[in-house]
PDB file of C-alpha atoms in Angstrom:
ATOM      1  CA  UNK A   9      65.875  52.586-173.994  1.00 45.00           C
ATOM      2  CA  UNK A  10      68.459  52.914-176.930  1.00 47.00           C
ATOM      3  CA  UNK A  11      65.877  50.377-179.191  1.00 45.00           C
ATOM      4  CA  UNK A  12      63.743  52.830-178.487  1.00 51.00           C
ATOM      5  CA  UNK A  13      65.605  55.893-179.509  1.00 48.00           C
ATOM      6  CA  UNK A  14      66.172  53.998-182.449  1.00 49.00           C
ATOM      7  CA  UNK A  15      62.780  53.325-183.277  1.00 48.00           C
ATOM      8  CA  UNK A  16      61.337  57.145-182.428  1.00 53.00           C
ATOM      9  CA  UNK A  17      64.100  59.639-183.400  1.00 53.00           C
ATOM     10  CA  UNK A  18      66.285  56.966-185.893  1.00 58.00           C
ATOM     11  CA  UNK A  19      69.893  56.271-186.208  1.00 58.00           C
ATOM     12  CA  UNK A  20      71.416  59.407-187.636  1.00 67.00           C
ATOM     13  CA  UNK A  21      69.260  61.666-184.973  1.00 78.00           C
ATOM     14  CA  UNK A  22      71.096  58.940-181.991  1.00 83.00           C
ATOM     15  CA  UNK A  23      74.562  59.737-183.887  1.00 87.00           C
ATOM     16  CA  UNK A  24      73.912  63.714-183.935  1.00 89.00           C
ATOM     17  CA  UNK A  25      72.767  63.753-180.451  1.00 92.00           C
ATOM     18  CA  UNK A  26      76.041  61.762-178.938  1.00 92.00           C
ATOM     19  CA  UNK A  27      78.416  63.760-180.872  1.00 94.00           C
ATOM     20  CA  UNK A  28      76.855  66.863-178.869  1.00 95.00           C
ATOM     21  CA  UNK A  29      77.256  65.240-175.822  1.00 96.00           C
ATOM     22  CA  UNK A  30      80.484  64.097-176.480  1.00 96.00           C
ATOM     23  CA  UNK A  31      81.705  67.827-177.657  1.00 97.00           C
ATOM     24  CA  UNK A  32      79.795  69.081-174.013  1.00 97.00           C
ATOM     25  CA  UNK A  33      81.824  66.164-172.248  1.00 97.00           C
ATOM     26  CA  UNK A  34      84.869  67.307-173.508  1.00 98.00           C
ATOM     27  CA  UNK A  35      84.020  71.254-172.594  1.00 98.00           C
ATOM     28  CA  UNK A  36      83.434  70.530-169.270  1.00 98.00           C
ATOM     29  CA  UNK A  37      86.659  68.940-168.181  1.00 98.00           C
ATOM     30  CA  UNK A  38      88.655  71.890-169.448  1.00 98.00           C
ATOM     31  CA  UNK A  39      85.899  74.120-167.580  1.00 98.00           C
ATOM     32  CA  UNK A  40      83.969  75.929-170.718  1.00 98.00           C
ATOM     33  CA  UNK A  41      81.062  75.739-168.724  1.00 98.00           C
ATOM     34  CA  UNK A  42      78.712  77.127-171.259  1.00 98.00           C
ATOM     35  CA  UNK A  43      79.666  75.462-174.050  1.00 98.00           C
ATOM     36  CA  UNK A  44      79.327  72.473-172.119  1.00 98.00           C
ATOM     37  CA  UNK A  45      75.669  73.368-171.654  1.00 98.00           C
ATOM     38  CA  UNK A  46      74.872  74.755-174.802  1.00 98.00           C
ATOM     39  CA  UNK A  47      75.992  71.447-176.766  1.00 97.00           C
ATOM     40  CA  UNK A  48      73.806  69.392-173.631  1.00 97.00           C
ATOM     41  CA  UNK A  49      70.466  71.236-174.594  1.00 97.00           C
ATOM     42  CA  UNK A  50      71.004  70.353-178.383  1.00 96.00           C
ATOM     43  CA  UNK A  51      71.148  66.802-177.838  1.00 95.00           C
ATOM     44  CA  UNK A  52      67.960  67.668-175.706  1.00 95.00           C
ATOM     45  CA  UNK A  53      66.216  68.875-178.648  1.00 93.00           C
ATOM     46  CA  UNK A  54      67.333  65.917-180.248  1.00 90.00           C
ATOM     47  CA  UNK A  55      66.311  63.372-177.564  1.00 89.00           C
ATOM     48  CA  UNK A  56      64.061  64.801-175.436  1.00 91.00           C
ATOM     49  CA  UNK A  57      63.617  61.734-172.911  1.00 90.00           C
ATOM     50  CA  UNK A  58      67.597  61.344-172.197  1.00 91.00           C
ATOM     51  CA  UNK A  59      67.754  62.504-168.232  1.00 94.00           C
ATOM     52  CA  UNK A  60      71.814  62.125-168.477  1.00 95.00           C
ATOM     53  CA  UNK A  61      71.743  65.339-170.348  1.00 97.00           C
ATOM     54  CA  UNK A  62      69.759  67.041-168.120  1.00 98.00           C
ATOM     55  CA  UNK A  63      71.264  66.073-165.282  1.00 97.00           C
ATOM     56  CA  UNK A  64      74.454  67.256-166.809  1.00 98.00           C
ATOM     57  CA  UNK A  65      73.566  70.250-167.475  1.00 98.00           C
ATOM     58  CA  UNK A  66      72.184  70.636-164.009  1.00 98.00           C
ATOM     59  CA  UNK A  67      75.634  69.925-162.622  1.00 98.00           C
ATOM     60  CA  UNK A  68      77.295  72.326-164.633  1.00 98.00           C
ATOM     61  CA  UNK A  69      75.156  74.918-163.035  1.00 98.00           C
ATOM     62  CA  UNK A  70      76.257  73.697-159.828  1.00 98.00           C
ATOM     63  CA  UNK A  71      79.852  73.647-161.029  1.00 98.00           C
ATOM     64  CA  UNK A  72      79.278  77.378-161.854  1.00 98.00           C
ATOM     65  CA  UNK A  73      77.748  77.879-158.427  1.00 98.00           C
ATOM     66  CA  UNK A  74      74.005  78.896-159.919  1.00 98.00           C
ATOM     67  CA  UNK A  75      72.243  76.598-158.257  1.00 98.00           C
ATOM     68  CA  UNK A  76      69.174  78.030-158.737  1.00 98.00           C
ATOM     69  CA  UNK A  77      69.238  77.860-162.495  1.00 98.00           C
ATOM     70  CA  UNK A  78      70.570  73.829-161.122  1.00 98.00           C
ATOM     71  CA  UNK A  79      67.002  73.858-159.471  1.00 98.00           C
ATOM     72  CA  UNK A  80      64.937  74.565-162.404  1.00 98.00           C
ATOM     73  CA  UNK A  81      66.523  72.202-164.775  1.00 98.00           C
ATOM     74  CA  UNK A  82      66.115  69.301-162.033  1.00 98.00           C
ATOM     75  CA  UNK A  83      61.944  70.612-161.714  1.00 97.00           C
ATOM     76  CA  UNK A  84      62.452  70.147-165.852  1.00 96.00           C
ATOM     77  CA  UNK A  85      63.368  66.681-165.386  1.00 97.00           C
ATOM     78  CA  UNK A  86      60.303  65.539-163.219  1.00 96.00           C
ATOM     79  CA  UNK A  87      57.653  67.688-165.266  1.00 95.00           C
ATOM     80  CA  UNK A  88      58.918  65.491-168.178  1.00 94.00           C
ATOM     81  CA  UNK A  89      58.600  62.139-166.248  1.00 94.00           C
ATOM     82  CA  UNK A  90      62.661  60.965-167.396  1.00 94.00           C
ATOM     83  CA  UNK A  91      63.948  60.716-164.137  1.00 92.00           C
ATOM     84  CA  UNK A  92      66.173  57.654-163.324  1.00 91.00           C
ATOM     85  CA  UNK A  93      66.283  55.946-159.956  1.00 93.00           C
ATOM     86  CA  UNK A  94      70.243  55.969-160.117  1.00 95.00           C
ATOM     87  CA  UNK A  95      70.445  58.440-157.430  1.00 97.00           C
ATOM     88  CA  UNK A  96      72.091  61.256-159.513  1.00 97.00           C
ATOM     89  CA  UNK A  97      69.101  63.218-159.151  1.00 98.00           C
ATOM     90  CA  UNK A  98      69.228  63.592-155.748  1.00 98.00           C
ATOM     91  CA  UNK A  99      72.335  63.863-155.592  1.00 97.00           C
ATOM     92  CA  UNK A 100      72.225  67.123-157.699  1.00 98.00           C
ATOM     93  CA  UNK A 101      69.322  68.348-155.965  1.00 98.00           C
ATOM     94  CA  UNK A 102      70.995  67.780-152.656  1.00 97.00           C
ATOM     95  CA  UNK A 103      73.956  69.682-153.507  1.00 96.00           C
ATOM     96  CA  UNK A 104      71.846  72.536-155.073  1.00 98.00           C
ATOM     97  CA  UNK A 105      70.108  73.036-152.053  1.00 97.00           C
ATOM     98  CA  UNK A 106      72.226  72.497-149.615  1.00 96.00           C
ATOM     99  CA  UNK A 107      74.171  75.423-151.173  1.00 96.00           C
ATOM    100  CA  UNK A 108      70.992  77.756-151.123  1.00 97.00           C
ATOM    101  CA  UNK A 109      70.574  77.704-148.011  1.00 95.00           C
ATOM    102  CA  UNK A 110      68.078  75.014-147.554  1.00 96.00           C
ATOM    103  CA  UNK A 111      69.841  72.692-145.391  1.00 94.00           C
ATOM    104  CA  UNK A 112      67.232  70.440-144.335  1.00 94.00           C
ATOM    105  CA  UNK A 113      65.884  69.868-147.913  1.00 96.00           C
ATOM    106  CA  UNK A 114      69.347  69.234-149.191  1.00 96.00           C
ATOM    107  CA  UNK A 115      70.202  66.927-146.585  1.00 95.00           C
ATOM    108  CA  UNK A 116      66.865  65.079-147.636  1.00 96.00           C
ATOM    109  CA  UNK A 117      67.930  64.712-150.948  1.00 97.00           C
ATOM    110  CA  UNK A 118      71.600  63.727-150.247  1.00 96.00           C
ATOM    111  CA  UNK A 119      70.311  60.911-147.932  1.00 96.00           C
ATOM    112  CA  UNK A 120      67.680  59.563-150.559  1.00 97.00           C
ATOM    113  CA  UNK A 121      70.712  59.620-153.060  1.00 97.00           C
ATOM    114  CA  UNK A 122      72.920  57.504-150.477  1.00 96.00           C
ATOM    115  CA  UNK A 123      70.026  54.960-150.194  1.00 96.00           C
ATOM    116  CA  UNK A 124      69.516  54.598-154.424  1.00 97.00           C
ATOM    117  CA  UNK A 125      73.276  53.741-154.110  1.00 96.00           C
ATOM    118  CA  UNK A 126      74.912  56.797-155.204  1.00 96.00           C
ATOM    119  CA  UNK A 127      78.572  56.589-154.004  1.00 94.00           C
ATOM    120  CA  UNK A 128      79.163  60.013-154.111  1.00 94.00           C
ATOM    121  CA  UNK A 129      76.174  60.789-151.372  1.00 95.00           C
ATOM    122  CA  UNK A 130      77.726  59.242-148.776  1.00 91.00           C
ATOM    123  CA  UNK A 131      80.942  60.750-149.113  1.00 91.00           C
ATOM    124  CA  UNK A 132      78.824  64.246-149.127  1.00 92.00           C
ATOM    125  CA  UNK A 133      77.021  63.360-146.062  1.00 91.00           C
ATOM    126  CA  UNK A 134      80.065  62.870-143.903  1.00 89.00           C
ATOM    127  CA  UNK A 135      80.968  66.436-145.059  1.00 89.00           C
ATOM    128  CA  UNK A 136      77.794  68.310-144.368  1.00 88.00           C
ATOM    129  CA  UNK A 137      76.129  68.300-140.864  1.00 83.00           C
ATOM    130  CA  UNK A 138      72.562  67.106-141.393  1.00 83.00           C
ATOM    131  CA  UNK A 139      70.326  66.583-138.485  1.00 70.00           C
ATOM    132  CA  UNK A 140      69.436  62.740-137.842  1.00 55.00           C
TER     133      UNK A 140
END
């Protein structure tokens, strides 16, 4: 995949979009949530096809505890066909809507994430109580 950002957005475009994500990475370990996300979604515009931002945007929704804007960027993800089989995904998705309310559909992600490997999903699972 990185041959091929090279190829369709070129070098300096690559460079741009990691120094947002880098400034975003940075923002959300000392909790600016939104600057986190608002330096994410410019390296989106940049490279539209990276999932990682995405995804970490979506967490930082979750981190903020609006899980429903959380939600919408994960249904972003799939109508754009960049999602990863890494189990972060789920993972997210799990989380999101487990804390809506929608127990049964975030258990289903959670254990999908546990079976792509996902580390964290298991640990999660042992917390929640989801129905065999």
């Amino acid at each position: 995949q990185s041959f091929d950002l090279l190829i369709t957005k070129g070098y300096g475009s690559t460079i741009v979009a990691t120094k947002f994500d880098v400034i975003a990475s940075e923002s959300f370990k000392i909790e600016e949530y939104n600057k986190a996300i608002e330096n994410w979604t410019n390296a989106t515009k940049i490279i539209p096809n990276e999932d990682s931002y995405y995804l970490n945007i979506a967490l930082t929704y979750c981190y903020m505890k609006e899980f429903q804007k959380a939600v919408k960027v994960l249904k972003e993800i799939e109508s754009l066909n960049i999602k990863s089989n890494d189990g972060f995904f789920e993972f997210i998705g799990g989380f999101a809507f487990y804390e809506l309310g929608q127990k049964d559909l975030g258990c289903k992600y959670i254990r999908a994430s546990n079976n792509l490997g996902y580390k964290a999903a298991g640990a999660f699972l042992k917390r929640i109580s989801c129905k065999t």
